[in-house]
PDB file of C-alpha atoms in Angstrom:
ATOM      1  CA  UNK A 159      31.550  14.855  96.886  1.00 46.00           C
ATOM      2  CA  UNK A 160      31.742  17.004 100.197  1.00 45.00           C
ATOM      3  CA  UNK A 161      28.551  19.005 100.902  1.00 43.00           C
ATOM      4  CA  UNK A 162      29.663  22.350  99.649  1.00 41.00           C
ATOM      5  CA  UNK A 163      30.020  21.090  95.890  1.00 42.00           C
ATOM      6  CA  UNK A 164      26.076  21.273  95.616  1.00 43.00           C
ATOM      7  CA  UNK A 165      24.350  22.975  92.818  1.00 45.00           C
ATOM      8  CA  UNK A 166      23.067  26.217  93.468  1.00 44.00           C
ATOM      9  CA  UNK A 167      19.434  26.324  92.263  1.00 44.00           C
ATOM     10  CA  UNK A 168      17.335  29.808  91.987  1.00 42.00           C
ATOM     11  CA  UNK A 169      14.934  29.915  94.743  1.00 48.00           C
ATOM     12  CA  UNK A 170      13.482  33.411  93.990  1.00 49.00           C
ATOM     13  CA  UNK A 171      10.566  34.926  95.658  1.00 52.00           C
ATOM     14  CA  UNK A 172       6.792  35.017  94.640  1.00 54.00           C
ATOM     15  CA  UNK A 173       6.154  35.961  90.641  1.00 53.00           C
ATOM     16  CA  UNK A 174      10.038  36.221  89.937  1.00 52.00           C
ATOM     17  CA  UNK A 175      11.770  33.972  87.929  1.00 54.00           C
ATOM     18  CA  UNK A 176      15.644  33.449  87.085  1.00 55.00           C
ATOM     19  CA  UNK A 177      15.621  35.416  83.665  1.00 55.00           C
ATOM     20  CA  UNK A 178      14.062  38.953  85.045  1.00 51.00           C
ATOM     21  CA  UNK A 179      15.786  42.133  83.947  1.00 53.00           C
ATOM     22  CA  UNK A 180      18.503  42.981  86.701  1.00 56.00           C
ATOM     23  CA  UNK A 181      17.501  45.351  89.059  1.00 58.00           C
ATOM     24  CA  UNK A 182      19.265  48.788  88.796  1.00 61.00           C
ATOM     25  CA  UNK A 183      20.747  49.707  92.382  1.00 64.00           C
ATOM     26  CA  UNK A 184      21.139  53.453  92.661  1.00 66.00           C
ATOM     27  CA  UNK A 185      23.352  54.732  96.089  1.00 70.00           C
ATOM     28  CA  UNK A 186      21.426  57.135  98.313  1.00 75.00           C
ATOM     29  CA  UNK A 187      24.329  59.525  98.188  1.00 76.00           C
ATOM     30  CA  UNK A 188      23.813  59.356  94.432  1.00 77.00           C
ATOM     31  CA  UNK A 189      20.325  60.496  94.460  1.00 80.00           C
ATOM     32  CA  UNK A 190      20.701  62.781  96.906  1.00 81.00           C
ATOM     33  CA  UNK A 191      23.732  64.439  95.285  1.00 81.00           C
ATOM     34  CA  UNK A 192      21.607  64.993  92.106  1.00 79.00           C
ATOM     35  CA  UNK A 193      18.748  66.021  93.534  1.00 80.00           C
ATOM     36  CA  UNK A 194      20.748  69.059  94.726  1.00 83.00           C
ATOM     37  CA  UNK A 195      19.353  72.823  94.099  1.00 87.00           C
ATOM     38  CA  UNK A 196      15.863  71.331  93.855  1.00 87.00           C
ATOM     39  CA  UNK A 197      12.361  71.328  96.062  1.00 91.00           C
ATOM     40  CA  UNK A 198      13.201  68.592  99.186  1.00 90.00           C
ATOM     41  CA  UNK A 199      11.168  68.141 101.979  1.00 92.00           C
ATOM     42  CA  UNK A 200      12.726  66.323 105.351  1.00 93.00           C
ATOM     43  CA  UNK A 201      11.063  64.529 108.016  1.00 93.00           C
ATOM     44  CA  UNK A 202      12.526  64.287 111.220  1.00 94.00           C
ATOM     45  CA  UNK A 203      12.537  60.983 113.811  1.00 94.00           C
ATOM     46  CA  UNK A 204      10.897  63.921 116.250  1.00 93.00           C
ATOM     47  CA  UNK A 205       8.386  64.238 113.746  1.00 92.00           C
ATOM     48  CA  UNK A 206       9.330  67.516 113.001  1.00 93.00           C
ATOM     49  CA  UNK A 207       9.752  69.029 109.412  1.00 94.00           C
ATOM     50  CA  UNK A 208      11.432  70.841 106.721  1.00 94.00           C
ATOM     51  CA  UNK A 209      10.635  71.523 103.163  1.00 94.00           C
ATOM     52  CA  UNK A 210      13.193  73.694 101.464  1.00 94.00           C
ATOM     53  CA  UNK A 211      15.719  73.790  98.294  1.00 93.00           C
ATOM     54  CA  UNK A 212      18.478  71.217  99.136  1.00 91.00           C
ATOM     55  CA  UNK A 213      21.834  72.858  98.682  1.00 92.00           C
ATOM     56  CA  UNK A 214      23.706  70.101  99.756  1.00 90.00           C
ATOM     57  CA  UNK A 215      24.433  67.010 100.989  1.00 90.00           C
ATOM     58  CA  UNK A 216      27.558  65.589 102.764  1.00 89.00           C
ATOM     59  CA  UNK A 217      28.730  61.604 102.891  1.00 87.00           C
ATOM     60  CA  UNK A 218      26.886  61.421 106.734  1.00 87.00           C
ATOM     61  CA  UNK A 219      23.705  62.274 104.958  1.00 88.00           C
ATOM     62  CA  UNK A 220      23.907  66.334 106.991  1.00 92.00           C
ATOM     63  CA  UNK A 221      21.985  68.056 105.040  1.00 92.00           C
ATOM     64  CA  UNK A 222      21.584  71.845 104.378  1.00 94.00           C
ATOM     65  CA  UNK A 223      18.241  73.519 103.054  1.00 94.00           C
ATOM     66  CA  UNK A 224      17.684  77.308 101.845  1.00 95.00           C
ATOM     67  CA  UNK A 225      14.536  79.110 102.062  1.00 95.00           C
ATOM     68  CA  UNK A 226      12.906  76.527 104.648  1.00 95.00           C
ATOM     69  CA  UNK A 227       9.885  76.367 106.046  1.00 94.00           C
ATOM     70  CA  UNK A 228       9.987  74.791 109.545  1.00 94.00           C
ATOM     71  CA  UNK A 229       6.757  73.140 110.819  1.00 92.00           C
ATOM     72  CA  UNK A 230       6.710  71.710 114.225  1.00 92.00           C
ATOM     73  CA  UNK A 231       4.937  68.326 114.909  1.00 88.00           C
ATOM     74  CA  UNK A 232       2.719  68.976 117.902  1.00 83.00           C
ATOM     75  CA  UNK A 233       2.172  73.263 116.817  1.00 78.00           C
ATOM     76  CA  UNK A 234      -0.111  74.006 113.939  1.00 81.00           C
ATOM     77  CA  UNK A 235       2.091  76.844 113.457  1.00 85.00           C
ATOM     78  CA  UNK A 236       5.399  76.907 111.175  1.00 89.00           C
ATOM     79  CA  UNK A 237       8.061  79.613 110.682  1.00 92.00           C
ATOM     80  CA  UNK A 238      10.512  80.488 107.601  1.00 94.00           C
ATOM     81  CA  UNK A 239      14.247  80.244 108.037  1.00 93.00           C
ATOM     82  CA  UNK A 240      16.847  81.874 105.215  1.00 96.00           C
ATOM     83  CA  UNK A 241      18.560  78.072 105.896  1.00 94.00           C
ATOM     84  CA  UNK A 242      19.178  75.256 108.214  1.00 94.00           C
ATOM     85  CA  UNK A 243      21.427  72.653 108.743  1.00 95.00           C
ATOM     86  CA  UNK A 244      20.227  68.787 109.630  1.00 94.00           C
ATOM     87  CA  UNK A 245      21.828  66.405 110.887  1.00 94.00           C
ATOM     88  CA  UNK A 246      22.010  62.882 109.485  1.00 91.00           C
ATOM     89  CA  UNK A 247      21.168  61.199 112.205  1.00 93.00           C
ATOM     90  CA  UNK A 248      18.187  62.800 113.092  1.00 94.00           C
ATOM     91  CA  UNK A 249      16.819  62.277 109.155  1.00 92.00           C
ATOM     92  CA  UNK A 250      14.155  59.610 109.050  1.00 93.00           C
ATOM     93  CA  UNK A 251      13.176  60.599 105.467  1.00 90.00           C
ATOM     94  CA  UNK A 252      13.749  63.050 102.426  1.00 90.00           C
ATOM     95  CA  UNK A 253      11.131  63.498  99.861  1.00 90.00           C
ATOM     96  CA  UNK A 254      11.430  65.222  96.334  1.00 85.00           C
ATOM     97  CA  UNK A 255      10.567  65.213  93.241  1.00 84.00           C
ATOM     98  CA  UNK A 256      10.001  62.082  91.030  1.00 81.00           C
ATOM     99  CA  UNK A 257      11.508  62.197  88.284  1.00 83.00           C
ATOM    100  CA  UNK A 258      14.966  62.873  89.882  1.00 82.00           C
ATOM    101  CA  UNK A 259      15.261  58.887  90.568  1.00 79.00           C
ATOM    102  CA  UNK A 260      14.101  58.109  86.848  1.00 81.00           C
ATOM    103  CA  UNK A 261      17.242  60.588  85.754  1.00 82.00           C
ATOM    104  CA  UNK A 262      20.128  59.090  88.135  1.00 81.00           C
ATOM    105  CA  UNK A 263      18.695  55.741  86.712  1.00 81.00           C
ATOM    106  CA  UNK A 264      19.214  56.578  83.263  1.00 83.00           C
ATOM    107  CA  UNK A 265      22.527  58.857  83.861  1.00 81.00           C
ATOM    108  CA  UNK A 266      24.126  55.607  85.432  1.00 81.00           C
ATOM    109  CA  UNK A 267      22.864  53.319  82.300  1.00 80.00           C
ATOM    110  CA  UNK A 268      24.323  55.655  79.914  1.00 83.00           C
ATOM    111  CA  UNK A 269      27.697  55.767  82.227  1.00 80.00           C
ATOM    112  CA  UNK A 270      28.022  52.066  82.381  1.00 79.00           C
ATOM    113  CA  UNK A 271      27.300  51.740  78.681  1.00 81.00           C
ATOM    114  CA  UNK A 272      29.800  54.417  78.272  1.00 82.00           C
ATOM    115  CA  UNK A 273      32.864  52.251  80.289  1.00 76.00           C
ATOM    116  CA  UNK A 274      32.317  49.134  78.012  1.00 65.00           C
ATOM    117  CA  UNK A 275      31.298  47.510  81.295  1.00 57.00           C
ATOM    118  CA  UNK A 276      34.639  46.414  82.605  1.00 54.00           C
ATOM    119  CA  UNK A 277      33.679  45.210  85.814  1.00 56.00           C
ATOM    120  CA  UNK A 278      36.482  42.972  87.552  1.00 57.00           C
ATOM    121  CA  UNK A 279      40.034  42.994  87.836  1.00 60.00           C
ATOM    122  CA  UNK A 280      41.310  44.623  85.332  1.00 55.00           C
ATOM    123  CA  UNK A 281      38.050  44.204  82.592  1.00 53.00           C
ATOM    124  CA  UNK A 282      37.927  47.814  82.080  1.00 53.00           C
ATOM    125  CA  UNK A 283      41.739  47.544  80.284  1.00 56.00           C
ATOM    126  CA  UNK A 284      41.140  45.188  78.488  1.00 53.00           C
ATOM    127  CA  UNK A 285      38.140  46.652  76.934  1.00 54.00           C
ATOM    128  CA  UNK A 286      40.132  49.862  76.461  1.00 55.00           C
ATOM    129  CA  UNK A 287      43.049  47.622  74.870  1.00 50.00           C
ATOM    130  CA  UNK A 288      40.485  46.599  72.351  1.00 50.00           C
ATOM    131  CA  UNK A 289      39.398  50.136  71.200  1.00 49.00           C
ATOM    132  CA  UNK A 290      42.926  50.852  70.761  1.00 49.00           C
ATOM    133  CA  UNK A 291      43.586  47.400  68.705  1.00 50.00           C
ATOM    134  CA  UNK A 292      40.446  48.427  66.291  1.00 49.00           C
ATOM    135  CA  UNK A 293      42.094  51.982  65.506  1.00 42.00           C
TER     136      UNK A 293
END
């Protein structure tokens, strides 16, 4: 047989082992998105930083913050701004609450649980097909 007909074997890392729960991914933009109208603080890659109520986020991570309180990196000093807008770029982290990533966990569970999980070409229609079948 030509080499690329081997076997593929699980080589996971330290402590894991092939039949581990699946690891839920959750998008950035996704957490982000729902962690909108809540406490946020931002760090920037100048050290300097925010800490605000995020009031929104765009799909380049800019980011806009009301009732901020600025606080320089080399002053000991800060100041209060109404709002401010950041730019994504210049983001080298965002910090709130918790419990927001437990919640986009379990609102994407419930979502996936809700489509029947139809993943690939065309699984989502058939599992819809089926529903209609059992009416």
């Amino acid at each position: 047989k030509p080499f690329w007909h081997k076997r593929l074997t699980y080589r996971g890392g330290r402590g894991s082992s092939p039949r581990a729960p699946p690891i839920t991914m959750v998008l950035p933009q996704t957490v982000l998105r729902s962690a909108a109208q809540g406490p946020a603080l931002v760090e920037l890659k100048n050290g300097d930083s925010y800490s605000g109520t995020l009031a929104a986020v765009d799909n380049v991570m800019n980011i806009r913050l009301e009732d901020v309180v600025f606080t320089p990196r080399s002053e000991y000093r800060f100041e209060r701004l109404k709002e401010c807008t950041i730019r994504g770029q210049f983001v080298k982290f965002i910090r709130f609450p918790d419990d927001i990533l437990e919640r986009v966990v379990a609102e994407e569970a419930a979502a996936r649980a809700r489509s029947g999980g139809g993943g690939g070409r065309g699984g989502g229609a058939v599992a819809e097909a089926a529903l209609l079948l059992d009416l």
